[in-house]
mmCIF file of C-alpha atoms in Angstrom:
data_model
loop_
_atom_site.group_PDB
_atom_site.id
_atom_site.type_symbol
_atom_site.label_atom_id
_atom_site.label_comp_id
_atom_site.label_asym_id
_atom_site.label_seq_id
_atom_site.Cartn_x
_atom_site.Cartn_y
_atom_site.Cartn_z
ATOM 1 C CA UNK A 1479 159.022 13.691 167.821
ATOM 2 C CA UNK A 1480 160.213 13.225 171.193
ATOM 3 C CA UNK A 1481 158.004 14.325 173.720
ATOM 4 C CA UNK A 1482 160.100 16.705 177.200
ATOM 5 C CA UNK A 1483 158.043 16.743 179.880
ATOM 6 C CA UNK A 1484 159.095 20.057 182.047
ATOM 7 C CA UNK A 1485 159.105 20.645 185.453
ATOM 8 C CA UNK A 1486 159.187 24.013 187.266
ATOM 9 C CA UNK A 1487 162.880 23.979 188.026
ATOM 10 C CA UNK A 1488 163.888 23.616 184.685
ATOM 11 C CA UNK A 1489 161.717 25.950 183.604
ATOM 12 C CA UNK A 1490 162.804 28.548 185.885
ATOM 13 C CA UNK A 1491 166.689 27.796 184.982
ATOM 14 C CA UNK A 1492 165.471 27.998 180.988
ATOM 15 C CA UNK A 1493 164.343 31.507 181.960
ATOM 16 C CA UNK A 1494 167.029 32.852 184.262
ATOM 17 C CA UNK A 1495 170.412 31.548 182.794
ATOM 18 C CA UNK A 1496 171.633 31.325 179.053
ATOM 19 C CA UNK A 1497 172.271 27.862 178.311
ATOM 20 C CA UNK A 1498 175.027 27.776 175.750
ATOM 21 C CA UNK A 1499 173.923 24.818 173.732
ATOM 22 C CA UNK A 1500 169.938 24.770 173.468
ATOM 23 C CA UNK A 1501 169.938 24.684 169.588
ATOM 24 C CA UNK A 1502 172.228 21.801 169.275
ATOM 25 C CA UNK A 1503 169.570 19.423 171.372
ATOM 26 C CA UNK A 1504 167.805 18.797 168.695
ATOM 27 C CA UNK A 1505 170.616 17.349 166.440
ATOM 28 C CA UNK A 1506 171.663 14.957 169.237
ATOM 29 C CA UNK A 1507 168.052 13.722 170.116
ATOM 30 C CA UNK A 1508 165.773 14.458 167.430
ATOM 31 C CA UNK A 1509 163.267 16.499 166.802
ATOM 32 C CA UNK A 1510 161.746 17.682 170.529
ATOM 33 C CA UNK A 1511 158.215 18.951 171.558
ATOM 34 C CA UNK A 1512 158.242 20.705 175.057
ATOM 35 C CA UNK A 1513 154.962 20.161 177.092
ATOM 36 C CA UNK A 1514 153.581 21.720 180.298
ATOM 37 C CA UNK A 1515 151.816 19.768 182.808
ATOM 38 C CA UNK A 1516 148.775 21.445 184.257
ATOM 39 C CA UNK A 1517 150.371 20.796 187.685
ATOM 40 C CA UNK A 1518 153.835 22.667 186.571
ATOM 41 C CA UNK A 1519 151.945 26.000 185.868
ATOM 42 C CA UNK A 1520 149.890 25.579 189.330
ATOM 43 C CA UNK A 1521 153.243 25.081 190.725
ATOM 44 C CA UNK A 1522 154.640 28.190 189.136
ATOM 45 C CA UNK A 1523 151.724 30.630 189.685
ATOM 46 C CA UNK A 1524 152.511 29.838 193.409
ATOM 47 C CA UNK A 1525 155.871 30.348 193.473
ATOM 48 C CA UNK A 1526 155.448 33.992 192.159
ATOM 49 C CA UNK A 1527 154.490 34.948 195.615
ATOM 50 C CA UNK A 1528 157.896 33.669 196.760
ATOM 51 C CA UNK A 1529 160.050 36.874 197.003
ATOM 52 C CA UNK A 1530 163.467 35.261 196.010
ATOM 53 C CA UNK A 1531 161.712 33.090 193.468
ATOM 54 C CA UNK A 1532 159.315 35.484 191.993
ATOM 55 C CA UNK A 1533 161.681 36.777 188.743
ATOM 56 C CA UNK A 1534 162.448 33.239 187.601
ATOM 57 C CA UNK A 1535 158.548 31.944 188.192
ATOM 58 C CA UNK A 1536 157.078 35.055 186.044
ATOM 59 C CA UNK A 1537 159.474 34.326 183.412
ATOM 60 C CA UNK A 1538 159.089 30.709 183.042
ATOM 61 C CA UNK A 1539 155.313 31.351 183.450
ATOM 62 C CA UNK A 1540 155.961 33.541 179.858
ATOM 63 C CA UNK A 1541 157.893 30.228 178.833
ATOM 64 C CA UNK A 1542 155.112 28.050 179.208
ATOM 65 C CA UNK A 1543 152.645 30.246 177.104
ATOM 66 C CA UNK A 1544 154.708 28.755 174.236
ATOM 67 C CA UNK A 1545 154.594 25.315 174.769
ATOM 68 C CA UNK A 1546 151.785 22.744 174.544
ATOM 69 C CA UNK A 1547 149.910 21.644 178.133
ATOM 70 C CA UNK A 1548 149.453 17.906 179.495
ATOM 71 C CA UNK A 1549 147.270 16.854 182.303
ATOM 72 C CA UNK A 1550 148.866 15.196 185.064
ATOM 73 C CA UNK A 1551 147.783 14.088 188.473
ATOM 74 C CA UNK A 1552 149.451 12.733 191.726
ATOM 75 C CA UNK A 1553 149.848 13.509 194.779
ATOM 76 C CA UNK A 1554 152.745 16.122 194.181
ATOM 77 C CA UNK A 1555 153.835 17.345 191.342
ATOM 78 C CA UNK A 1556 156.771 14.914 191.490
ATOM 79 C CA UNK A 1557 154.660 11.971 191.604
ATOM 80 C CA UNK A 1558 152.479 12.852 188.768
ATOM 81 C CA UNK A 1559 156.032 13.116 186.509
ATOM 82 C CA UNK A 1560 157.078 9.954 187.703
ATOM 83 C CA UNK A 1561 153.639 7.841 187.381
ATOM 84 C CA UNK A 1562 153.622 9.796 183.541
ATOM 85 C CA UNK A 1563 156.778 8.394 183.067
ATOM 86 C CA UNK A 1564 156.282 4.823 184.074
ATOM 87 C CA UNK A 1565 152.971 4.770 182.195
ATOM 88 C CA UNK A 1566 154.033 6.778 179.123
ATOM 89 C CA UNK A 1567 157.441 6.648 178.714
ATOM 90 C CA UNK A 1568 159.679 9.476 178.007
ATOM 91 C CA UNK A 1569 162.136 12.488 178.955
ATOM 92 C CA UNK A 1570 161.347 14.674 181.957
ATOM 93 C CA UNK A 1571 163.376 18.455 181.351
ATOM 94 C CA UNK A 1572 164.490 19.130 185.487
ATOM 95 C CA UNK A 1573 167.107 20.017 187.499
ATOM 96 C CA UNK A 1574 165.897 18.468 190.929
ATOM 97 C CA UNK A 1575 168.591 15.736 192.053
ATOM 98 C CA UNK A 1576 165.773 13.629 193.983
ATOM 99 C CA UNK A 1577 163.250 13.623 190.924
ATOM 100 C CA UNK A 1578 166.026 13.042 188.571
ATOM 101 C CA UNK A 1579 167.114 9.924 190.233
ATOM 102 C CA UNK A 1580 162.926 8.941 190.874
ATOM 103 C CA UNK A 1581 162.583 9.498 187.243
ATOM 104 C CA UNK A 1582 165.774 7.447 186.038
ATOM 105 C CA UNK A 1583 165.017 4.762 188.242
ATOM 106 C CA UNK A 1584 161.351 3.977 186.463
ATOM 107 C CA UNK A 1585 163.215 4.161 183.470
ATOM 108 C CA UNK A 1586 162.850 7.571 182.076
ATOM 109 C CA UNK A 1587 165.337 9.609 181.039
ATOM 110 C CA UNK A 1588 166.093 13.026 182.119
ATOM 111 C CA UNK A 1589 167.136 16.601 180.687
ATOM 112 C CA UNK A 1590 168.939 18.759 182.655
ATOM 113 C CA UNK A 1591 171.617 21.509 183.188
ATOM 114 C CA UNK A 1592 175.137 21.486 183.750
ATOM 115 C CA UNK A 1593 177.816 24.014 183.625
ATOM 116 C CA UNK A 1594 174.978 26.286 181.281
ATOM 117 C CA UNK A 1595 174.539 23.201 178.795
ATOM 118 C CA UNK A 1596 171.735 20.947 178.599
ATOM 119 C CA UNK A 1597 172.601 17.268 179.215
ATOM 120 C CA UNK A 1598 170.985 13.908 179.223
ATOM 121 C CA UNK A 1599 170.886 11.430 181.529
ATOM 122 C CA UNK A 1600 169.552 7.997 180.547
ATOM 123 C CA UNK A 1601 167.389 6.094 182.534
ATOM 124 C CA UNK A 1602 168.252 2.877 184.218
ATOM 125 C CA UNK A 1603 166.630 -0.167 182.907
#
């Protein structure tokens, strides 16, 4: 089982858009097992008391009741996906263009959204 490591922005997109081709995922990858960080649901909780982000956050806050929790640490949230990643390997689900490329570049790979369908991006090696 392949282990996607989700960050608040892709969260929030999972909650707010419909993404046409979430079932089909599994076929190309294999079999997939979302997981929360600890640090993704702090992140969240906060951002519910940001007016134009408050819909999104409460939603993928209902998300994340569904899927397993991970402990993280770092000194952002960022930095704790990316030190996961180069110690554990793995796919990190976001849609944030600098963490994406952080991520790729210590040789994770990345899930993410384009035009409504869930892509991904192989890491560099």
């Amino acid at each position: 089982m392949v282990k996607i490591v989700c960050d608040s922005s892709f969260l929030m997109i999972l909650a707010s858009k419909r993404i046409k081709n979430i079932s089909s995922v599994e076929t190309e990858i294999g079999a997939l097992e979302y997981v929360v960080p600890d640090m993704v649901v702090k992140e969240l909780e906060g951002l519910v008391h940001d007016d134009k982000k408050k819909s999104s956050a409460q939603n993928a806050l209902r998300i994340t009741q569904s899927f397993p929790k991970i402990s993280i640490s770092g000194k952002s949230v960022d930095d704790a996906l990316v030190l996961y990643v180069e110690k554990n390997g793995g796919i990190v689900a976001t849609i944030d263009a600098k963490l994406k490329t952080r991520i790729k570049q210590s040789g994770g790979s990345v899930l993410s959204v384009s035009n409504d369908k869930i892509i991904l991006e192989p890491g560099k090696l």
